Amino acid sequence: MKILLTGGAGYIGSHTALQLLECGYEVVVADNLCNSSYESIRRVQEHTGKPIAFYEIDVADGEAMDALFKAEPIDAVFHFAGLKAVGESVQKPLEYYRNNLSTTITLLDRMYANGVRYIVYSSSATVYDAANVSPRLEDMSLGCTNPYGWTKFMGERIIQDFVTANPEMSAVLLRYFNPIGAHESGCIGEDPAGIPNNLMPYISQVAIGKLEKLHVFGNDYDTRDGTGVRDYLHVVDLAIGHIKALEFALKHTGTEVFNLGTGCGYSVLEIVDAFENTNGVKIPYVIDGRRAGDIDEYYADPSRANEVLGWKAERTLSDMCRDTWTWLQKNPNGFRE
């Protein structure tokens, strides 16, 4: 079975490509490399000893996608392609809406025209209304605080409406919480450009000596130690979740939604402690004021994915910290060696 990964050279896409190849699937990647590197694809091929058909194209380009579908007998699609920095989306909302929505619309149109009926969509926990209390359940109210979140919300809506209009289609929408970590081999991992927006890449840059200290935004939240609590899951567990979603999609029609998270929240300082204790590396930090829009706690109820997909996050926080450090030690400059 041949699976197309849009945005497959990125952090989550490359880890999913590796897992797919190890499970015996064939992989095709479409990526314009605007925020990723072909080196991740090269390394996945090297690690698995299996080929990936790579197309450096924009998924919003209908003609290019038609050519890909004509060249490759695609059976199903994992849709990762999209811009993903929350802060940047506030500064460049039109760029985010144009890119993230046009890629989804074009992909669905070209999938259907070429007889591809199965899609697994990379959504986000940012679609949940901040007024909800944790743990987040799939049927809770939705609402976003930034353009990136709204593009995921709208992407879900577009796919749901399209599948309703075409009932032979099957779509699984996966709402991620906070993927961290790297492949245990250290061959691939997270490689953000510039100063990272997310906690673990920020800790990583401090650990490797590229940044002087970690800035912790707020220690007066209503949590165990005053710092914000989030649900972190290992990126390999997340990749395995996509394969479970595909297996489900192949046997069903319609649209289904699942949270992918551990169901356990960790505070910022607990993550710092875990990284230090696991890897024997000191992470200096300073407490700054809160960031606008941050909330006390945000973690998943993953029971639906556990029960329906047969998926559960297996890797521990220590595993996440260890594998991140392995990746960093082998690749201090990421893919830009």
Coordinates of C-alpha atoms in Angstrom, one line a residue:
M1 CA 0.0 0.0 0.0
K2 CA 1.4 3.4 -1.0
I3 CA 0.8 6.4 1.3
L4 CA 1.3 10.0 0.4
L5 CA 2.6 12.3 3.1
T6 CA 2.1 16.0 2.4
G7 CA 4.7 17.9 4.4
G8 CA 6.5 14.6 5.0
A9 CA 9.9 16.1 5.4
G10 CA 8.9 17.9 8.5
Y11 CA 9.3 16.8 12.2
I12 CA 6.1 14.7 12.5
G13 CA 6.0 13.8 8.9
S14 CA 9.5 12.3 8.8
H15 CA 8.9 10.2 11.9
T16 CA 5.7 8.9 10.5
A17 CA 7.4 8.1 7.2
L18 CA 10.0 6.0 9.1
Q19 CA 7.3 4.1 11.0
L20 CA 5.3 3.5 7.8
L21 CA 8.4 2.1 6.0
E22 CA 9.2 -0.2 9.0
C23 CA 5.6 -1.4 8.9
G24 CA 5.9 -2.4 5.2
Y25 CA 4.1 0.5 3.6
E26 CA 5.5 2.4 0.6
V27 CA 5.9 6.2 1.1
V28 CA 5.6 9.2 -1.2
V29 CA 6.4 12.6 0.1
A30 CA 5.2 16.0 -1.3
D31 CA 6.9 19.0 0.4
N32 CA 8.0 22.4 -0.8
L33 CA 10.7 22.5 2.0
C34 CA 9.7 25.9 3.1
N35 CA 10.1 24.9 6.8
S36 CA 11.8 21.5 6.5
S37 CA 14.8 19.8 5.0
Y38 CA 15.3 17.0 2.5
E39 CA 18.1 15.7 4.8
S40 CA 15.3 14.2 7.0
I41 CA 14.1 12.2 4.0
R42 CA 17.6 11.1 3.1
R43 CA 18.2 9.9 6.7
V44 CA 14.9 8.0 6.9
Q45 CA 15.9 6.1 3.7
E46 CA 19.3 5.5 5.1
H47 CA 18.0 4.2 8.4
T48 CA 15.3 1.9 7.0
G49 CA 17.2 0.9 3.8
K50 CA 13.9 1.6 1.9
P51 CA 13.2 4.3 -0.8
I52 CA 10.9 7.3 -0.6
A53 CA 9.5 8.9 -3.7
F54 CA 10.1 12.6 -3.1
Y55 CA 8.3 15.5 -4.9
E56 CA 9.5 19.0 -4.1
I57 CA 6.2 20.7 -4.8
D58 CA 3.6 23.0 -3.2
V59 CA 0.5 21.0 -2.3
A60 CA -1.6 24.0 -3.2
D61 CA -0.5 23.6 -6.8
G62 CA -3.2 21.6 -8.4
E63 CA -1.4 20.7 -11.6
A64 CA 1.7 19.5 -9.7
M65 CA -0.5 17.4 -7.4
D66 CA -2.3 15.9 -10.5
A67 CA 1.0 15.0 -11.9
L68 CA 2.0 13.3 -8.7
F69 CA -1.2 11.3 -8.5
K70 CA -0.8 10.3 -12.1
A71 CA 2.8 9.1 -11.5
E72 CA 2.1 7.3 -8.2
P73 CA -0.8 4.9 -7.4
I74 CA -1.6 6.5 -4.1
D75 CA -3.9 4.6 -1.7
A76 CA -4.2 7.0 1.2
V77 CA -3.0 10.4 2.3
F78 CA -1.5 11.8 5.5
H79 CA -1.9 15.6 5.4
F80 CA 0.8 17.3 7.4
A81 CA 1.6 20.2 5.1
G82 CA 1.1 23.6 6.6
L83 CA 2.7 26.5 8.4
K84 CA 2.7 25.9 12.2
A85 CA 4.1 28.7 14.4
V86 CA 1.4 30.2 16.6
G87 CA 3.2 33.5 17.2
E88 CA 4.1 33.9 13.5
S89 CA 0.5 33.3 12.6
V90 CA -0.6 36.3 14.6
Q91 CA 1.9 38.4 12.7
K92 CA 1.1 36.9 9.3
P93 CA -2.5 35.8 9.4
L94 CA -3.2 36.0 5.6
E95 CA -0.1 33.9 4.9
Y96 CA -1.4 31.2 7.3
Y97 CA -4.9 31.2 6.0
R98 CA -3.9 31.2 2.4
N99 CA -1.3 28.4 2.8
N100 CA -3.0 26.1 5.3
L101 CA -6.5 26.3 3.8
S102 CA -5.5 26.3 0.1
T103 CA -3.3 23.2 0.5
T104 CA -6.2 21.3 2.2
I105 CA -8.8 22.4 -0.4
T106 CA -6.5 21.5 -3.4
L107 CA -5.5 18.2 -1.8
L108 CA -9.1 17.1 -1.3
D109 CA -10.0 18.2 -4.8
R110 CA -7.1 16.3 -6.5
M111 CA -7.5 13.3 -4.2
Y112 CA -11.1 12.9 -5.2
A113 CA -10.4 13.5 -8.9
N114 CA -7.8 10.7 -8.8
G115 CA -9.8 8.2 -6.9
V116 CA -8.1 8.4 -3.5
R117 CA -10.7 8.0 -0.7
Y118 CA -8.7 7.9 2.6
I119 CA -7.2 10.9 4.5
V120 CA -5.7 11.3 7.9
Y121 CA -5.5 15.0 8.9
S122 CA -2.9 16.6 11.1
S123 CA -5.1 18.8 13.4
S124 CA -4.3 20.3 16.8
A125 CA -5.5 20.6 20.4
T126 CA -5.5 24.4 19.7
V127 CA -9.0 23.9 18.3
Y128 CA -10.5 23.5 21.8
D129 CA -12.1 26.5 23.4
A130 CA -9.8 27.8 26.1
A131 CA -12.8 28.0 28.5
N132 CA -13.0 24.1 28.6
V133 CA -11.4 22.4 31.6
S134 CA -8.9 19.6 31.2
P135 CA -8.9 16.8 30.3
R136 CA -10.1 17.8 26.9
L137 CA -12.6 15.5 25.2
E138 CA -13.4 15.3 21.5
D139 CA -17.0 16.5 22.0
M140 CA -16.0 19.7 23.9
S141 CA -16.7 23.1 22.5
L142 CA -14.3 24.5 19.9
G143 CA -12.7 27.9 19.5
C144 CA -9.3 29.3 18.9
T145 CA -7.1 32.2 20.1
N146 CA -4.8 32.6 17.1
P147 CA -4.8 32.2 13.2
Y148 CA -2.9 29.0 13.3
G149 CA -5.5 27.4 15.5
W150 CA -8.3 28.7 13.3
T151 CA -6.7 27.2 10.2
K152 CA -6.8 23.8 11.9
F153 CA -10.4 24.4 13.0
M154 CA -11.4 25.4 9.4
G155 CA -9.4 22.5 7.9
E156 CA -11.4 20.1 10.0
R157 CA -14.6 21.8 8.9
I158 CA -13.6 21.6 5.3
I159 CA -12.8 17.9 5.5
Q160 CA -16.0 17.1 7.4
D161 CA -18.2 18.9 4.9
F162 CA -16.4 17.3 1.9
V163 CA -16.8 13.8 3.4
T164 CA -20.5 14.5 4.1
A165 CA -21.0 15.5 0.5
N166 CA -19.0 12.4 -0.7
P167 CA -20.0 9.6 1.7
E168 CA -17.6 7.1 0.1
M169 CA -14.7 9.1 1.6
S170 CA -13.1 8.3 4.9
A171 CA -11.3 10.9 7.1
V172 CA -9.7 10.7 10.5
L173 CA -8.9 14.0 12.2
L174 CA -6.1 13.7 14.8
R175 CA -5.9 16.5 17.4
Y176 CA -2.3 16.5 18.7
F177 CA -1.3 17.8 22.0
N178 CA 2.5 18.5 22.4
P179 CA 4.8 16.1 20.5
I180 CA 8.4 16.1 21.7
G181 CA 11.4 13.8 21.5
A182 CA 13.1 12.2 18.5
H183 CA 13.7 8.8 17.0
E184 CA 15.8 6.8 19.5
S185 CA 18.6 6.3 16.9
G186 CA 19.1 10.1 16.8
C187 CA 18.9 10.1 13.0
I188 CA 15.9 12.5 12.9
G189 CA 14.4 14.9 15.3
E190 CA 13.0 18.4 15.7
D191 CA 15.0 21.1 14.0
P192 CA 13.3 24.5 14.4
A193 CA 14.8 27.6 12.8
G194 CA 15.8 30.5 15.0
I195 CA 14.7 30.8 18.6
P196 CA 12.2 28.0 19.2
N197 CA 8.5 28.7 20.1
N198 CA 8.0 25.5 22.0
L199 CA 9.3 24.3 25.3
M200 CA 11.4 21.3 24.5
P201 CA 13.3 22.8 21.5
Y202 CA 14.0 25.8 23.8
I203 CA 15.3 23.6 26.5
S204 CA 17.4 21.8 23.9
Q205 CA 19.0 25.0 22.7
V206 CA 20.0 25.8 26.3
A207 CA 21.3 22.3 26.9
I208 CA 23.5 22.4 23.9
G209 CA 24.8 25.9 24.8
K210 CA 23.3 27.9 22.0
L211 CA 21.1 29.9 24.3
E212 CA 22.1 31.1 27.8
K213 CA 19.0 30.3 29.7
L214 CA 15.4 29.2 29.4
H215 CA 12.7 31.9 29.9
V216 CA 9.7 30.5 31.9
F217 CA 6.7 32.6 31.2
G218 CA 4.8 32.9 34.5
N219 CA 5.0 31.0 37.8
D220 CA 1.7 32.2 39.3
Y221 CA -0.7 29.8 37.6
D222 CA -3.1 27.6 39.6
T223 CA -0.9 24.5 39.2
R224 CA 1.3 22.3 41.3
D225 CA 4.4 24.6 41.1
G226 CA 2.8 27.7 39.5
T227 CA 4.0 27.0 36.0
G228 CA 1.8 26.0 33.1
V229 CA 0.9 22.3 32.6
R230 CA 0.7 20.7 29.2
D231 CA 0.3 17.2 27.8
Y232 CA 3.6 16.0 26.1
L233 CA 3.8 12.8 24.0
H234 CA 6.7 11.2 22.2
V235 CA 6.7 11.9 18.5
V236 CA 7.2 8.2 17.7
D237 CA 4.0 7.4 19.7
L238 CA 2.3 10.1 17.6
A239 CA 3.6 8.6 14.4
I240 CA 2.3 5.2 15.4
G241 CA -1.1 6.8 16.1
H242 CA -1.3 7.8 12.5
I243 CA -0.8 4.2 11.4
K244 CA -3.6 3.2 13.7
A245 CA -5.8 5.9 12.3
L246 CA -5.1 4.7 8.8
E247 CA -6.0 1.1 9.7
F248 CA -9.3 2.5 11.1
A249 CA -10.0 4.6 8.0
L250 CA -9.5 1.7 5.6
K251 CA -12.4 -0.1 7.3
H252 CA -14.8 2.8 7.7
T253 CA -16.4 5.7 5.9
G254 CA -17.3 9.2 7.2
T255 CA -15.3 11.4 9.6
E256 CA -13.9 10.6 13.0
V257 CA -12.0 12.7 15.5
F258 CA -9.4 11.5 18.0
N259 CA -7.2 13.2 20.6
L260 CA -3.6 12.0 20.6
G261 CA -2.0 12.7 24.0
T262 CA -0.9 10.9 27.1
G263 CA -3.7 12.2 29.3
C264 CA -1.0 13.3 31.8
G265 CA 0.0 16.9 32.3
Y266 CA 3.5 18.1 33.2
S267 CA 4.5 21.6 34.3
V268 CA 7.3 23.6 32.7
L269 CA 9.5 23.1 35.7
E270 CA 8.7 19.3 35.8
I271 CA 9.9 19.1 32.2
V272 CA 13.1 21.0 33.1
D273 CA 13.7 18.6 36.1
A274 CA 13.1 15.6 34.0
F275 CA 15.5 16.7 31.3
E276 CA 18.2 17.5 33.9
N277 CA 17.7 14.2 35.8
T278 CA 17.5 12.0 32.7
N279 CA 20.5 13.5 30.9
G280 CA 22.7 15.0 33.6
V281 CA 22.6 18.4 32.0
K282 CA 21.8 21.6 33.9
I283 CA 19.2 23.9 32.4
P284 CA 19.4 27.5 33.9
Y285 CA 16.2 29.4 33.7
V286 CA 14.6 32.7 34.6
I287 CA 11.0 33.5 35.5
D288 CA 9.4 36.1 33.2
G289 CA 5.8 37.4 33.1
R290 CA 3.0 35.5 31.6
R291 CA 2.4 35.4 27.9
A292 CA -1.0 36.7 26.7
G293 CA -3.4 33.8 26.1
D294 CA -1.6 31.1 28.1
I295 CA -3.8 29.1 30.4
D296 CA -3.2 27.0 33.6
E297 CA -3.6 23.5 32.3
Y298 CA -4.1 21.8 29.0
Y299 CA -4.1 18.0 28.6
A300 CA -6.0 15.3 26.7
D301 CA -8.5 12.6 27.5
P302 CA -7.1 10.0 25.0
S303 CA -9.6 7.3 26.0
R304 CA -11.4 7.4 22.7
A305 CA -8.2 6.7 20.7
N306 CA -7.3 4.0 23.3
E307 CA -10.7 2.2 22.8
V308 CA -11.5 2.8 19.1
L309 CA -8.0 2.8 17.5
G310 CA -6.3 0.5 19.9
W311 CA -3.6 3.2 20.4
K312 CA -1.9 4.4 23.6
A313 CA 1.1 6.5 24.2
E314 CA 3.7 4.0 25.5
R315 CA 6.9 6.2 25.9
T316 CA 7.6 8.0 29.2
L317 CA 8.7 11.5 29.8
S318 CA 12.2 10.2 30.6
D319 CA 12.2 8.5 27.1
M320 CA 11.2 11.8 25.5
C321 CA 14.0 13.7 27.3
R322 CA 16.6 10.9 26.6
D323 CA 15.8 10.7 22.9
T324 CA 15.8 14.5 22.5
W325 CA 19.3 14.6 24.0
T326 CA 20.5 11.8 21.8
W327 CA 19.4 13.7 18.7
L328 CA 21.0 16.9 20.0
Q329 CA 24.3 15.3 20.8
K330 CA 24.5 13.8 17.3
N331 CA 23.1 16.8 15.5
P332 CA 24.0 20.0 17.4
N333 CA 23.1 22.0 14.3
G334 CA 20.1 20.0 13.4
F335 CA 20.1 19.0 9.7
R336 CA 22.4 21.9 8.9
E337 CA 25.7 20.0 9.4

